[in-house]
CSV table of C-alpha atoms and ligand atoms in Angstrom, one decimal:
chain,number,residue,atom,x,y,z
A,1,UNK,CA,0.0,0.0,0.0
A,2,UNK,CA,2.7,2.5,0.9
A,3,UNK,CA,4.4,2.1,-2.4
A,4,UNK,CA,1.2,2.9,-4.1
A,5,UNK,CA,1.8,6.6,-4.5
A,6,UNK,CA,-0.1,9.3,-6.2
A,7,UNK,CA,-3.5,8.3,-5.1
A,8,UNK,CA,-6.4,10.0,-6.9
A,9,UNK,CA,-8.0,13.2,-5.7
A,10,UNK,CA,-11.4,11.5,-5.2
A,11,UNK,CA,-9.9,8.8,-2.9
A,12,UNK,CA,-8.1,11.4,-0.9
A,13,UNK,CA,-11.2,13.6,-0.4
A,14,UNK,CA,-13.2,10.6,0.8
A,15,UNK,CA,-10.8,9.1,3.2
A,16,UNK,CA,-7.9,11.1,4.6
A,17,UNK,CA,-7.4,8.9,7.6
A,18,UNK,CA,-10.7,9.2,9.4
A,19,UNK,CA,-10.4,12.8,10.4
A,20,UNK,CA,-11.2,14.1,12.8
A,21,UNK,CA,-9.5,11.9,15.3
A,22,UNK,CA,-11.5,10.5,18.2
A,23,UNK,CA,-10.8,11.7,21.8
A,24,UNK,CA,-7.8,9.4,22.2
A,25,UNK,CA,-6.3,11.0,19.1
A,26,UNK,CA,-6.3,7.5,17.5
A,27,UNK,CA,-7.7,6.6,14.2
A,28,UNK,CA,-7.7,3.1,12.6
A,29,UNK,CA,-7.9,4.5,9.1
A,30,UNK,CA,-4.9,3.8,6.8
A,31,UNK,CA,-2.2,6.4,6.5
A,32,UNK,CA,-2.3,8.3,3.2
A,33,UNK,CA,0.8,8.2,1.1
A,34,UNK,CA,0.8,11.0,-1.5
A,35,UNK,CA,3.3,11.8,-4.2
A,36,UNK,CA,1.3,14.3,-6.2
A,37,UNK,CA,1.9,17.9,-5.3
A,38,UNK,CA,-1.6,19.2,-6.2
A,39,UNK,CA,-3.3,16.3,-4.4
A,40,UNK,CA,-1.2,17.1,-1.4
A,41,UNK,CA,-2.2,20.8,-1.4
A,42,UNK,CA,-5.9,20.0,-1.9
A,43,UNK,CA,-5.9,17.5,1.0
A,44,UNK,CA,-4.4,19.9,3.5
A,45,UNK,CA,-6.4,22.9,2.4
A,46,UNK,CA,-9.5,20.9,2.9
A,47,UNK,CA,-8.5,20.0,6.4
A,48,UNK,CA,-7.4,23.5,7.2
A,49,UNK,CA,-10.8,24.8,5.9
A,50,UNK,CA,-12.5,22.6,8.5
A,51,UNK,CA,-10.5,24.4,11.2
A,52,UNK,CA,-8.0,21.6,11.8
A,53,UNK,CA,-4.4,22.5,12.7
A,54,UNK,CA,-1.9,21.1,10.3
A,55,UNK,CA,1.5,20.0,11.7
A,56,UNK,CA,4.4,19.2,9.4
A,57,UNK,CA,7.7,17.3,9.8
A,58,UNK,CA,10.0,17.6,6.8
A,59,UNK,CA,12.5,14.7,6.5
A,60,UNK,CA,14.7,13.0,4.0
A,61,UNK,CA,13.6,9.6,5.2
A,62,UNK,CA,15.9,6.9,6.8
A,63,UNK,CA,13.9,7.7,9.9
A,64,UNK,CA,15.3,7.2,13.4
A,65,UNK,CA,14.2,8.0,16.9
A,66,UNK,CA,15.1,11.7,16.4
A,67,UNK,CA,12.6,12.0,13.5
A,68,UNK,CA,10.0,9.9,15.4
A,69,UNK,CA,10.2,12.2,18.4
A,70,UNK,CA,9.3,15.1,16.1
A,71,UNK,CA,6.4,13.2,14.7
A,72,UNK,CA,5.1,12.4,18.2
A,73,UNK,CA,5.3,16.0,19.2
A,74,UNK,CA,3.6,17.1,16.0
A,75,UNK,CA,0.7,14.6,16.6
A,76,UNK,CA,0.3,15.9,20.2
A,77,UNK,CA,0.0,19.5,19.1
A,78,UNK,CA,-2.0,19.3,15.8
A,79,UNK,CA,-5.1,17.7,14.4
A,80,UNK,CA,-3.3,16.5,11.2
A,81,UNK,CA,0.3,15.3,11.0
A,82,UNK,CA,2.0,15.4,7.6
A,83,UNK,CA,5.5,14.0,7.2
A,84,UNK,CA,7.4,14.5,4.0
A,85,UNK,CA,10.0,12.1,2.8
A,86,UNK,CA,12.2,13.6,0.0
A,87,UNK,CA,15.9,13.3,-0.5
A,88,UNK,CA,16.4,16.8,-1.8
A,89,UNK,CA,19.1,16.7,-4.5
A,90,UNK,CA,19.8,20.5,-4.4
A,91,UNK,CA,21.2,20.4,-0.8
A,92,UNK,CA,23.9,17.9,-1.7
A,93,UNK,CA,27.3,19.1,-3.1
A,94,UNK,CA,28.9,17.4,-6.1
A,95,UNK,CA,31.1,15.2,-3.9
A,96,UNK,CA,28.5,14.5,-1.3
A,97,UNK,CA,26.4,11.4,-0.6
A,98,UNK,CA,23.2,12.0,-2.6
A,99,UNK,CA,23.5,8.6,-4.4
A,100,UNK,CA,24.3,6.6,-1.3
A,101,UNK,CA,22.0,8.5,1.2
A,102,UNK,CA,20.1,5.7,3.0
A,103,UNK,CA,16.6,5.1,1.5
A,104,UNK,CA,14.3,3.0,3.7
A,105,UNK,CA,10.9,4.1,2.4
A,106,UNK,CA,8.9,1.0,3.4
A,107,UNK,CA,10.3,0.8,6.9
A,108,UNK,CA,9.8,4.6,7.3
A,109,UNK,CA,6.1,4.3,6.3
A,110,UNK,CA,5.7,1.4,8.7
A,111,UNK,CA,7.2,3.4,11.6
A,112,UNK,CA,5.1,6.4,10.7
A,113,UNK,CA,1.9,4.5,10.5
A,114,UNK,CA,2.6,2.8,13.8
A,115,UNK,CA,2.9,6.3,15.3
A,116,UNK,CA,-0.4,7.5,13.9
A,117,UNK,CA,1.0,9.8,11.2
A,118,UNK,CA,-1.9,10.9,8.9
A,119,UNK,CA,-0.2,11.7,5.7
A,120,UNK,CA,3.2,10.9,4.1
A,121,UNK,CA,4.1,13.3,1.3
A,122,UNK,CA,6.7,11.7,-0.9
A,123,UNK,CA,7.1,13.7,-4.1
A,124,UNK,CA,9.3,12.8,-7.0
A,125,UNK,CA,12.4,14.9,-7.7
A,126,UNK,CA,11.2,15.7,-11.3
A,127,UNK,CA,7.9,17.1,-9.9
A,128,UNK,CA,9.6,19.2,-7.2
A,129,UNK,CA,12.2,20.6,-9.6
A,130,UNK,CA,11.3,21.4,-13.2
A,131,UNK,CA,14.2,20.9,-15.7
A,132,UNK,CA,14.6,24.6,-15.9
A,133,UNK,CA,14.1,25.4,-12.2
A,134,UNK,CA,15.8,28.7,-11.6
A,135,UNK,CA,14.4,30.2,-8.4
A,136,UNK,CA,16.2,30.0,-5.1
A,137,UNK,CA,15.7,31.1,-1.6
A,138,UNK,CA,18.8,32.4,0.0
A,139,UNK,CA,19.2,33.4,3.7
A,140,UNK,CA,22.3,35.6,3.9
A,141,UNK,CA,24.6,35.9,6.9
A,142,UNK,CA,23.4,33.0,9.0
A,143,UNK,CA,24.3,30.5,6.3
A,144,UNK,CA,28.0,31.7,6.2
A,145,UNK,CA,29.7,30.2,9.3
A,146,UNK,CA,29.7,26.6,10.6
A,147,UNK,CA,28.5,24.1,8.0
A,148,UNK,CA,27.9,26.9,5.4
A,149,UNK,CA,31.6,27.5,5.1
A,150,UNK,CA,32.2,23.9,4.1
A,151,UNK,CA,29.1,23.0,2.2
A,152,UNK,CA,28.6,25.7,-0.4
A,153,UNK,CA,25.1,25.8,-1.8
A,154,UNK,CA,23.8,23.4,0.9
A,155,UNK,CA,21.6,25.9,2.8
A,156,UNK,CA,20.3,27.4,-0.5
A,157,UNK,CA,19.1,23.9,-1.3
A,158,UNK,CA,17.6,23.5,2.2
A,159,UNK,CA,15.7,26.8,2.3
A,160,UNK,CA,14.5,26.4,-1.3
A,161,UNK,CA,13.1,22.9,-0.7
A,162,UNK,CA,11.6,23.8,2.7
A,163,UNK,CA,10.0,26.9,1.2
A,164,UNK,CA,8.5,24.8,-1.6
A,165,UNK,CA,7.3,22.2,0.9
A,166,UNK,CA,5.8,24.9,3.1
A,167,UNK,CA,3.9,26.3,0.0
A,168,UNK,CA,2.5,22.9,-0.8
A,169,UNK,CA,1.6,21.7,2.7
A,170,UNK,CA,0.8,25.2,4.2
A,171,UNK,CA,1.2,23.9,7.8
A,172,UNK,CA,0.4,25.8,11.0
A,173,UNK,CA,3.5,24.4,12.7
A,174,UNK,CA,6.7,22.7,11.5
A,175,UNK,CA,9.1,20.7,13.6
A,176,UNK,CA,12.9,20.8,13.3
A,177,UNK,CA,15.5,19.1,15.4
A,178,UNK,CA,18.2,21.1,17.2
A,179,UNK,CA,20.8,18.7,16.1
A,180,UNK,CA,20.9,20.7,12.8
A,181,UNK,CA,21.1,23.9,14.8
A,182,UNK,CA,22.2,26.1,12.0
A,183,UNK,CA,19.5,24.7,9.7
A,184,UNK,CA,16.9,25.5,12.4
A,185,UNK,CA,18.1,29.1,12.8
A,186,UNK,CA,18.2,29.6,9.0
A,187,UNK,CA,14.6,28.2,8.6
A,188,UNK,CA,13.4,30.4,11.5
A,189,UNK,CA,14.9,33.4,9.7
A,190,UNK,CA,13.5,32.5,6.4
A,191,UNK,CA,10.0,32.1,7.9
A,192,UNK,CA,10.3,35.5,9.6
A,193,UNK,CA,11.7,37.4,6.7
A,194,UNK,CA,9.3,36.0,4.1
A,195,UNK,CA,6.2,36.1,6.4
A,196,UNK,CA,5.3,32.4,6.0
A,197,UNK,CA,3.2,32.7,9.1
A,198,UNK,CA,4.3,29.2,10.3
A,199,UNK,CA,5.3,28.4,13.8
A,200,UNK,CA,8.7,26.7,13.8
A,201,UNK,CA,9.0,24.3,16.7
A,202,UNK,CA,12.6,23.5,17.8
A,203,UNK,CA,12.9,20.0,19.3
A,204,UNK,CA,15.8,18.6,21.3
A,205,UNK,CA,18.5,16.4,19.8
A,206,UNK,CA,17.8,12.7,20.5
A,207,UNK,CA,20.8,10.7,21.4
A,208,UNK,CA,21.9,7.0,21.6
A,209,UNK,CA,22.5,5.8,25.2
A,210,UNK,CA,26.2,6.6,24.8
A,211,UNK,CA,25.5,10.2,23.7
A,212,UNK,CA,26.0,9.9,20.0
A,213,UNK,CA,23.4,12.2,18.3
A,214,UNK,CA,21.0,10.2,16.2
A,215,UNK,CA,21.5,10.7,12.5
A,216,UNK,CA,20.6,8.8,9.3
A,217,UNK,CA,24.3,9.0,8.4
A,218,UNK,CA,25.3,7.0,11.5
A,219,UNK,CA,24.4,4.0,9.4
A,220,UNK,CA,27.6,4.6,7.4
A,221,UNK,CA,29.8,4.1,10.4
A,222,UNK,CA,32.0,0.9,10.7
A,223,UNK,CA,31.9,-0.9,14.1
A,224,UNK,CA,35.3,0.8,15.0
A,225,UNK,CA,34.1,4.2,14.0
A,226,UNK,CA,30.8,3.8,15.9
A,227,UNK,CA,32.8,2.8,19.0
A,228,UNK,CA,34.6,6.2,19.1
A,229,UNK,CA,31.9,8.4,17.7
A,230,UNK,CA,30.5,9.4,21.1
A,231,UNK,CA,33.7,11.2,21.8
A,232,UNK,CA,32.4,14.2,19.8
A,233,UNK,CA,29.4,14.8,22.1
A,234,UNK,CA,31.6,14.0,25.2
A,235,UNK,CA,34.0,16.8,24.1
A,236,UNK,CA,31.1,19.2,23.6
A,237,UNK,CA,29.6,18.4,27.0
A,238,UNK,CA,33.0,19.2,28.6
A,239,UNK,CA,33.1,22.5,26.7
A,240,UNK,CA,29.6,23.4,27.8
A,241,UNK,CA,30.5,22.8,31.5
A,242,UNK,CA,33.5,25.1,31.0
A,243,UNK,CA,31.3,27.8,29.5
A,244,UNK,CA,29.0,27.6,32.5
A,245,UNK,CA,32.1,28.0,34.6
A,246,UNK,CA,33.1,31.1,32.7
A,247,UNK,CA,35.3,29.9,29.8
A,248,UNK,CA,35.5,32.0,26.6
A,249,UNK,CA,34.5,30.9,23.1
A,250,UNK,CA,38.2,30.7,22.1
A,251,UNK,CA,39.0,28.6,25.1
A,252,UNK,CA,36.3,26.0,24.5
A,253,UNK,CA,37.0,25.8,20.8
A,254,UNK,CA,40.6,24.9,21.7
A,255,UNK,CA,39.4,22.5,24.4
A,256,UNK,CA,37.1,20.5,21.9
A,257,UNK,CA,39.9,20.3,19.3
A,258,UNK,CA,42.3,19.0,22.0
A,259,UNK,CA,39.8,16.4,23.2
A,260,UNK,CA,39.1,15.2,19.7
A,261,UNK,CA,42.8,15.1,18.7
A,262,UNK,CA,43.1,12.3,21.3
A,263,UNK,CA,40.9,10.2,19.0
A,264,UNK,CA,43.1,9.7,15.9
A,265,UNK,CA,40.1,8.5,13.8
A,266,UNK,CA,38.5,11.9,13.9
A,267,UNK,CA,39.3,14.5,11.3
A,268,UNK,CA,37.9,17.7,12.6
A,269,UNK,CA,36.3,20.0,10.0
A,270,UNK,CA,35.3,22.8,12.4
A,271,UNK,CA,34.7,23.6,16.0
A,272,UNK,CA,33.0,27.0,16.5
A,273,UNK,CA,31.5,28.7,19.5
A,274,UNK,CA,28.8,31.1,18.4
A,275,UNK,CA,26.0,33.3,19.6
A,276,UNK,CA,22.8,31.2,19.7
A,277,UNK,CA,20.8,33.6,17.5
A,278,UNK,CA,23.2,35.5,15.3
A,279,UNK,CA,25.7,32.6,14.9
A,280,UNK,CA,28.5,35.2,15.2
A,281,UNK,CA,31.8,34.0,16.8
A,282,UNK,CA,31.5,34.0,20.6
A,283,UNK,CA,34.1,36.6,21.5
A,284,UNK,CA,33.0,36.6,25.2
A,285,UNK,CA,33.2,34.3,28.2
A,286,UNK,CA,30.3,32.4,29.7
A,287,UNK,CA,26.7,31.9,28.3
A,288,UNK,CA,24.9,32.3,26.1
A,289,UNK,CA,26.8,30.2,23.6
A,290,UNK,CA,26.3,27.3,21.1
A,291,UNK,CA,29.4,25.2,20.6
A,292,UNK,CA,29.1,23.3,17.3
A,293,UNK,CA,31.4,20.9,15.6
A,294,UNK,CA,31.7,18.8,12.4
A,295,UNK,CA,34.2,16.0,12.1
A,296,UNK,CA,34.8,13.1,9.8
A,297,UNK,CA,35.1,9.5,10.9
A,298,UNK,CA,36.4,7.9,7.8
A,299,UNK,CA,34.0,9.1,5.1
A,300,UNK,CA,31.1,9.9,7.5
A,301,UNK,CA,30.6,13.5,8.4
A,302,UNK,CA,29.2,13.9,11.9
A,303,UNK,CA,27.8,17.2,13.3
A,304,UNK,CA,26.7,18.0,16.8
A,305,UNK,CA,26.3,20.9,19.1
A,306,UNK,CA,25.5,21.9,22.7
A,307,UNK,CA,23.4,24.9,23.6
A,308,UNK,CA,24.5,26.8,26.7
A,309,UNK,CA,21.8,29.2,27.8
A,310,UNK,CA,22.3,32.2,30.0
B,1,LIG,O1,17.0,18.1,7.9
B,1,LIG,C1,16.6,17.5,6.9
B,1,LIG,O2,16.4,16.3,6.9
B,1,LIG,C2,16.6,18.2,5.6
B,1,LIG,O3,17.6,19.2,5.5
B,1,LIG,C3,15.2,18.9,5.3
B,1,LIG,C4,14.8,19.9,6.3
B,1,LIG,C5,14.1,17.8,5.3
B,1,LIG,C6,15.2,19.5,3.9
B,1,LIG,O4,15.5,18.6,2.9
């Protein structure tokens, strides 16, 4: 059923998952899987017209507990939960992992249905991007430091696809994980600057028991790499403690680099202490500060951060 995409408009109008939900919030209707952009828009507009709040969780699939926590929260706060699964080609650089990015569509749909997700939107790349697509959404400034420095064009791809998804789904609320902290801030800025009128809900990073931040890319790690991977978060936690004790941005950047240099498998790309809102370098001591890092373990690029609030 889940692979049966692009269901007709008539079917969707008749049976979008037994809305409204009963008091328990449960529904035994099948989850709708939609690939068609117009059908998707019609479905959500119909629900919104009935006064139902639409919550949206955009994903690239390969779902893990981090994504599922967003879906749970979305369900708790909205009448209709829409999850998109779209591996967005425009946010991958030429030497990045677009072709090998994990694709687990059937398992993703099973997990979403078990959680009570109402609609999975899984558009095709050729429908999202016309051959002569030439319009981009660019957030200046916030996209320059951190990952932006090392992944040219990445955030342009993210903001463009998220803007397109927002225009199709028109949610009331959209849920983003703090693991991709810069992405979260960039999306918040885009929504504010372009008056999308959507509430962006930041959600805490979900971690493995040993502290490793959950990520679809963790699937690439060898057993040896997986064993040392938690050192990234451990170094960031130490740095956060130091900031709370009054350390400066420069000091904690140096501290994280030193900690990671003790694990030869890590190749550090950046460690930056920044202001939580402006993402400007933290040239002060103590909170507020976000300490963010990206490091390779073999060919796998891990990112993580800690937020130290004042
Ligand atoms: O965080 C992600 O999975 C992606 O960047 C997003 C927001 C779904 C856009 O493709």
